[in-house]
Coordinates of C-alpha atoms and ligand atoms in Angstrom, one line a residue:
M667 CA 42.0 -99.1 -147.4
N668 CA 42.0 -95.5 -146.1
T669 CA 45.7 -94.4 -146.1
S670 CA 45.0 -90.8 -144.9
P671 CA 46.9 -89.8 -141.7
Y672 CA 43.7 -87.8 -140.9
P673 CA 40.9 -90.3 -141.3
H674 CA 38.8 -88.5 -138.6
L675 CA 38.7 -85.4 -141.0
Q676 CA 37.4 -87.3 -143.9
Q677 CA 33.8 -88.2 -145.0
Q678 CA 33.9 -92.0 -145.2
S679 CA 30.9 -92.7 -147.5
A680 CA 31.0 -90.2 -150.4
R681 CA 32.0 -91.3 -153.9
P682 CA 34.9 -89.1 -155.2
V683 CA 34.0 -86.5 -157.8
T684 CA 35.4 -87.2 -161.3
L685 CA 36.0 -85.1 -164.4
G686 CA 33.1 -87.0 -166.0
D687 CA 30.9 -85.8 -163.2
L688 CA 32.0 -82.2 -163.7
R689 CA 31.3 -82.5 -167.5
A690 CA 27.9 -84.0 -166.7
M691 CA 27.1 -81.1 -164.4
K692 CA 28.0 -78.7 -167.2
N693 CA 25.7 -80.5 -169.6
S694 CA 22.8 -80.7 -167.1
G695 CA 23.2 -77.1 -166.0
D696 CA 24.1 -78.0 -162.4
R697 CA 26.5 -75.4 -161.0
I698 CA 29.9 -76.6 -159.8
A699 CA 30.9 -75.3 -156.4
C700 CA 34.7 -74.8 -155.9
L701 CA 36.8 -73.3 -153.1
T702 CA 40.5 -73.0 -152.4
A703 CA 42.0 -74.9 -149.5
Y704 CA 45.6 -75.2 -148.3
D705 CA 45.5 -77.8 -145.5
A706 CA 43.6 -80.9 -144.3
S707 CA 41.3 -79.2 -141.8
F708 CA 39.9 -76.7 -144.4
A709 CA 39.8 -79.4 -147.0
A710 CA 37.7 -81.6 -144.7
L711 CA 35.4 -78.6 -143.9
E712 CA 34.8 -78.1 -147.6
D713 CA 34.3 -81.8 -148.3
R714 CA 31.6 -81.9 -145.5
A715 CA 29.9 -78.9 -147.1
G716 CA 29.7 -80.6 -150.5
V717 CA 32.3 -78.6 -152.4
D718 CA 32.9 -80.3 -155.8
V719 CA 36.4 -79.0 -156.6
V720 CA 39.1 -78.0 -154.1
L721 CA 41.9 -75.9 -155.5
V722 CA 45.3 -75.6 -153.8
G723 CA 45.9 -72.2 -155.3
D724 CA 49.2 -70.4 -155.4
S725 CA 47.1 -67.7 -153.7
L726 CA 48.7 -69.4 -150.7
G727 CA 51.6 -67.1 -151.3
M728 CA 49.4 -64.2 -150.2
V729 CA 46.8 -65.7 -147.8
V730 CA 49.0 -68.2 -146.0
Q731 CA 52.5 -66.9 -146.5
G732 CA 51.6 -63.2 -146.3
G733 CA 53.3 -62.2 -149.6
A734 CA 52.1 -59.3 -151.9
S735 CA 51.8 -61.7 -154.9
T736 CA 51.9 -65.3 -155.9
T737 CA 55.2 -65.1 -157.7
G738 CA 57.3 -66.2 -154.7
V739 CA 55.6 -69.6 -154.3
T740 CA 57.8 -72.6 -155.1
L741 CA 57.0 -76.0 -156.4
D742 CA 58.0 -77.5 -153.1
D743 CA 55.4 -75.2 -151.4
M744 CA 52.7 -76.4 -153.7
V745 CA 53.6 -80.1 -153.3
Y746 CA 53.5 -79.7 -149.5
H747 CA 50.2 -77.9 -149.4
S748 CA 48.7 -80.2 -152.0
R749 CA 49.6 -83.3 -150.0
I750 CA 48.3 -82.0 -146.7
T751 CA 45.1 -80.8 -148.4
A752 CA 44.5 -84.2 -150.1
A753 CA 44.7 -85.8 -146.7
G754 CA 41.5 -84.0 -145.7
L755 CA 39.5 -84.9 -148.8
S756 CA 37.4 -87.9 -149.7
R757 CA 34.8 -86.6 -152.2
A758 CA 36.0 -83.3 -153.7
F759 CA 38.2 -83.3 -156.9
L760 CA 41.6 -81.9 -156.1
M761 CA 43.3 -79.4 -158.4
T762 CA 46.6 -77.8 -157.7
D763 CA 48.4 -74.8 -159.2
L764 CA 51.6 -75.0 -161.1
P765 CA 53.5 -72.0 -159.7
F766 CA 55.2 -69.2 -161.5
L767 CA 57.8 -70.2 -164.1
T768 CA 57.6 -73.9 -163.4
Y769 CA 56.0 -74.5 -166.9
A770 CA 58.1 -72.4 -169.2
T771 CA 58.7 -75.5 -171.4
P772 CA 56.4 -78.5 -171.9
Q773 CA 59.0 -80.8 -170.4
A774 CA 59.4 -78.6 -167.3
A775 CA 55.6 -78.5 -167.0
L776 CA 55.4 -82.3 -167.2
S777 CA 58.1 -82.7 -164.5
A778 CA 56.3 -80.2 -162.2
A779 CA 52.9 -81.8 -162.9
H780 CA 54.4 -85.2 -162.0
R781 CA 55.5 -83.9 -158.6
L782 CA 52.1 -82.3 -157.9
M783 CA 50.2 -85.5 -158.9
A784 CA 52.6 -88.1 -157.4
E785 CA 53.8 -86.4 -154.2
G786 CA 50.9 -83.8 -153.9
Q787 CA 48.1 -86.3 -154.9
A788 CA 46.6 -83.7 -157.2
K789 CA 44.1 -85.0 -159.7
M790 CA 44.5 -82.0 -162.0
V791 CA 47.0 -79.2 -162.5
K792 CA 46.0 -75.6 -163.1
I793 CA 48.2 -73.5 -165.4
E794 CA 48.0 -69.7 -166.2
G795 CA 48.4 -68.5 -169.7
G796 CA 47.1 -67.8 -173.2
A797 CA 48.3 -68.8 -176.7
E798 CA 51.9 -69.4 -175.4
I799 CA 50.8 -72.4 -173.3
V800 CA 48.7 -74.2 -175.9
E801 CA 51.6 -76.5 -176.8
T802 CA 52.2 -77.2 -173.1
V803 CA 48.6 -78.0 -172.5
D804 CA 48.6 -80.4 -175.5
F805 CA 51.8 -82.0 -174.2
L806 CA 50.5 -82.5 -170.6
T807 CA 47.2 -83.9 -171.7
T808 CA 48.8 -86.3 -174.2
Y809 CA 50.7 -87.7 -171.2
G810 CA 47.5 -88.1 -169.2
V811 CA 47.7 -85.0 -167.0
P812 CA 44.3 -83.4 -166.6
V813 CA 44.7 -79.6 -167.1
C814 CA 42.7 -76.6 -166.0
A815 CA 43.7 -73.5 -168.1
H816 CA 43.5 -70.2 -166.2
L817 CA 42.6 -67.3 -168.4
G818 CA 41.5 -63.6 -167.9
L819 CA 43.3 -62.1 -165.0
R820 CA 46.4 -64.2 -164.5
P821 CA 47.8 -63.2 -161.0
Q822 CA 51.3 -64.6 -161.8
M823 CA 51.5 -61.7 -164.4
V824 CA 50.8 -59.0 -161.7
H825 CA 54.2 -57.3 -162.1
K826 CA 53.8 -57.2 -165.9
L827 CA 50.2 -56.0 -165.7
G828 CA 51.0 -53.4 -163.0
G829 CA 48.3 -54.7 -160.6
F830 CA 45.4 -57.0 -160.3
K831 CA 43.2 -55.6 -163.1
V832 CA 40.0 -56.7 -164.8
Q833 CA 40.8 -58.2 -168.3
G834 CA 38.8 -58.4 -171.5
R835 CA 37.0 -55.1 -171.2
D836 CA 38.4 -54.0 -174.6
A837 CA 36.6 -55.8 -177.5
A838 CA 39.8 -57.1 -179.0
D839 CA 41.1 -58.4 -175.6
A840 CA 37.7 -60.1 -175.1
E841 CA 38.0 -61.9 -178.5
T842 CA 41.5 -63.0 -177.6
I843 CA 40.4 -64.5 -174.3
L844 CA 37.5 -66.3 -176.1
A845 CA 39.8 -67.6 -178.8
D846 CA 42.4 -68.7 -176.2
A847 CA 39.7 -70.6 -174.3
K848 CA 38.7 -72.5 -177.5
R849 CA 42.3 -73.3 -178.1
M850 CA 42.7 -74.7 -174.6
E851 CA 39.7 -77.0 -175.1
A852 CA 41.1 -78.1 -178.5
A853 CA 44.5 -78.8 -176.9
G854 CA 42.8 -81.1 -174.4
A855 CA 42.2 -79.0 -171.3
D856 CA 39.3 -80.4 -169.2
I857 CA 38.4 -77.1 -167.4
V858 CA 38.9 -73.4 -168.1
L859 CA 39.0 -71.0 -165.1
L860 CA 38.2 -67.5 -165.9
E861 CA 39.2 -64.7 -163.5
C862 CA 38.0 -61.1 -163.4
V863 CA 36.5 -60.5 -166.8
P864 CA 33.2 -58.8 -167.7
S865 CA 30.1 -60.9 -166.9
S866 CA 29.1 -60.8 -170.6
L867 CA 32.5 -62.4 -171.6
G868 CA 32.1 -65.1 -168.8
A869 CA 28.7 -66.0 -170.4
R870 CA 30.2 -66.1 -173.9
V871 CA 33.1 -68.4 -173.0
A872 CA 30.9 -70.8 -171.0
A873 CA 28.5 -71.0 -174.0
A874 CA 31.2 -71.5 -176.5
L875 CA 33.0 -74.5 -174.7
S876 CA 31.8 -78.0 -174.0
I877 CA 34.2 -78.3 -171.0
P878 CA 33.2 -76.7 -167.7
V879 CA 34.1 -73.0 -167.3
I880 CA 34.7 -72.0 -163.6
G881 CA 34.5 -68.3 -162.8
I882 CA 35.9 -65.9 -160.2
G883 CA 34.7 -62.4 -160.8
A884 CA 33.4 -63.6 -164.2
G885 CA 29.7 -63.2 -163.6
P886 CA 26.8 -65.5 -162.9
D887 CA 26.7 -67.4 -166.1
T888 CA 29.8 -69.6 -165.9
D889 CA 29.3 -73.3 -165.2
G890 CA 30.8 -73.0 -161.7
Q891 CA 32.2 -70.6 -159.2
I892 CA 35.4 -70.5 -157.1
L893 CA 36.5 -68.2 -154.3
V894 CA 39.3 -68.2 -151.8
I895 CA 38.1 -69.9 -148.6
Y896 CA 39.4 -67.2 -146.3
D897 CA 37.5 -64.6 -148.2
I898 CA 34.1 -66.4 -147.8
L899 CA 34.9 -66.8 -144.1
G900 CA 35.7 -63.1 -143.7
L901 CA 39.2 -63.8 -142.6
S902 CA 41.0 -61.7 -145.3
P903 CA 41.9 -58.2 -144.0
G904 CA 41.5 -55.0 -146.1
K905 CA 39.4 -54.1 -149.1
K906 CA 37.5 -57.0 -150.7
P907 CA 37.3 -57.5 -154.4
R908 CA 33.8 -56.8 -155.7
F909 CA 33.1 -60.5 -156.4
V910 CA 33.7 -61.6 -152.8
Q911 CA 30.8 -62.4 -150.4
N912 CA 31.4 -63.1 -146.7
F913 CA 29.2 -66.1 -145.9
M914 CA 30.3 -66.0 -142.3
A915 CA 28.3 -62.7 -141.8
D916 CA 25.0 -64.6 -141.3
A917 CA 26.3 -68.0 -140.2
D918 CA 26.9 -69.4 -136.7
S919 CA 29.7 -71.8 -137.6
L920 CA 32.3 -72.4 -140.3
D921 CA 30.4 -75.5 -141.4
T922 CA 27.2 -73.5 -141.9
A923 CA 29.0 -70.7 -143.8
T924 CA 30.7 -73.1 -146.1
A925 CA 27.5 -75.1 -146.8
D926 CA 25.7 -71.8 -147.4
Y927 CA 28.3 -70.9 -150.0
V928 CA 27.8 -74.2 -151.8
A929 CA 24.0 -73.8 -151.6
A930 CA 24.2 -70.3 -153.0
V931 CA 26.3 -71.4 -156.0
K932 CA 24.1 -74.4 -156.7
S933 CA 20.9 -72.3 -156.5
R934 CA 22.5 -69.4 -158.4
A935 CA 21.9 -67.0 -155.5
Y936 CA 25.7 -66.3 -155.7
P937 CA 27.1 -64.5 -157.6
R938 CA 24.6 -61.8 -158.2
D939 CA 24.9 -59.0 -160.9
E940 CA 26.6 -56.7 -158.4
H941 CA 29.4 -59.2 -158.0
G942 CA 30.3 -58.9 -161.7
F943 CA 32.2 -56.5 -163.9
K944 CA 31.0 -54.6 -166.9
Ligands
KIV1368 O1 45.5 -69.3 -156.7 C1 44.3 -69.2 -156.6 O2 43.7 -69.4 -155.5 C2 43.4 -69.1 -157.7 C3 42.0 -68.8 -157.5 C4 41.9 -67.4 -157.0 C5 41.2 -69.0 -158.7 O3 43.9 -69.2 -158.8

C-alpha cells in the first residue's frame, strides 16, 4: 500500500534501488547518478529523472536555511527534511546526513541514526570524518545501519579548516585519505563519498575499494557523482565551485535539466577534466 501523503509526486512502477544494485553498478562500471534534495517536490523531480541516490544533505543549512556553513543544522532539521524528501521518492535510494556533533560517540551516532531512519525514513546515514569515526562506523554497521563515509573536504570542519578548501593535494594527506577510505570499508561502510580532492586521488580511491565511491569535485573516475540540486539548476547565487555544471543553461524545463544531468553522469560526459582539481 502506498502510504505517501504525496502519491501524485511518486513514480508508481519503478523498483526501489538497493545497496546491492549500487554495488553491482560499481562492478559493471555503470555510473551512479546522485543529487541532493530537501523536499518532496525536488525528490519526485529527481526520481522521474532516474537519479539513483538522493541525499538529504546538511548543505540545507546553506541552500535552504541561508546560513554560511552547515554547522547550525540540527538533528530535528535533518529528520524533518528527510521525511518530506522520502515522501516524494519511490525508486531512488535515500541517504541522509548526520549533522555536526550528533555522532561524537558511537552511542550518540546510533541514537541519531535511529531518528533519521525511523522518523526520517532514510535508508542510509552519511557521516563526515577520518580515523576518529572508524569505531563509530563499525558500531553503526554492526547494528544494521548502512553508512556512507564522507572523506576529503568535510564541510562540517569549515571553521577548523579556515574555509572550503581542496584536500589531499599534499602527498601525505592523499595517503591519509586513501588509508581512511580503506578503513571505512573494513569497518563496514557501504559507500564512500569523496569531496574536493585531486582527480588522481579520486581515481586511486575508487580503484582501491570494492564499495562504490561517489565523488563531488573528485574527478571523472569515481563510481558515481553527486551535486547539489540547486547548483545544477542554476539557482545558487554567487561564484560557483569549479566542479559545478548548470544543466538548466541548455534545458527548457526542470525535468529536462535533471534528466540531462543523469544522462551526462551515466555517459561520462560529466564531469570533464576541467571540473576536477590537480
Ligand atoms: O551536504 C551535502 O549536500 C553534501 C554534498 C555536497 C555531498 O554533503
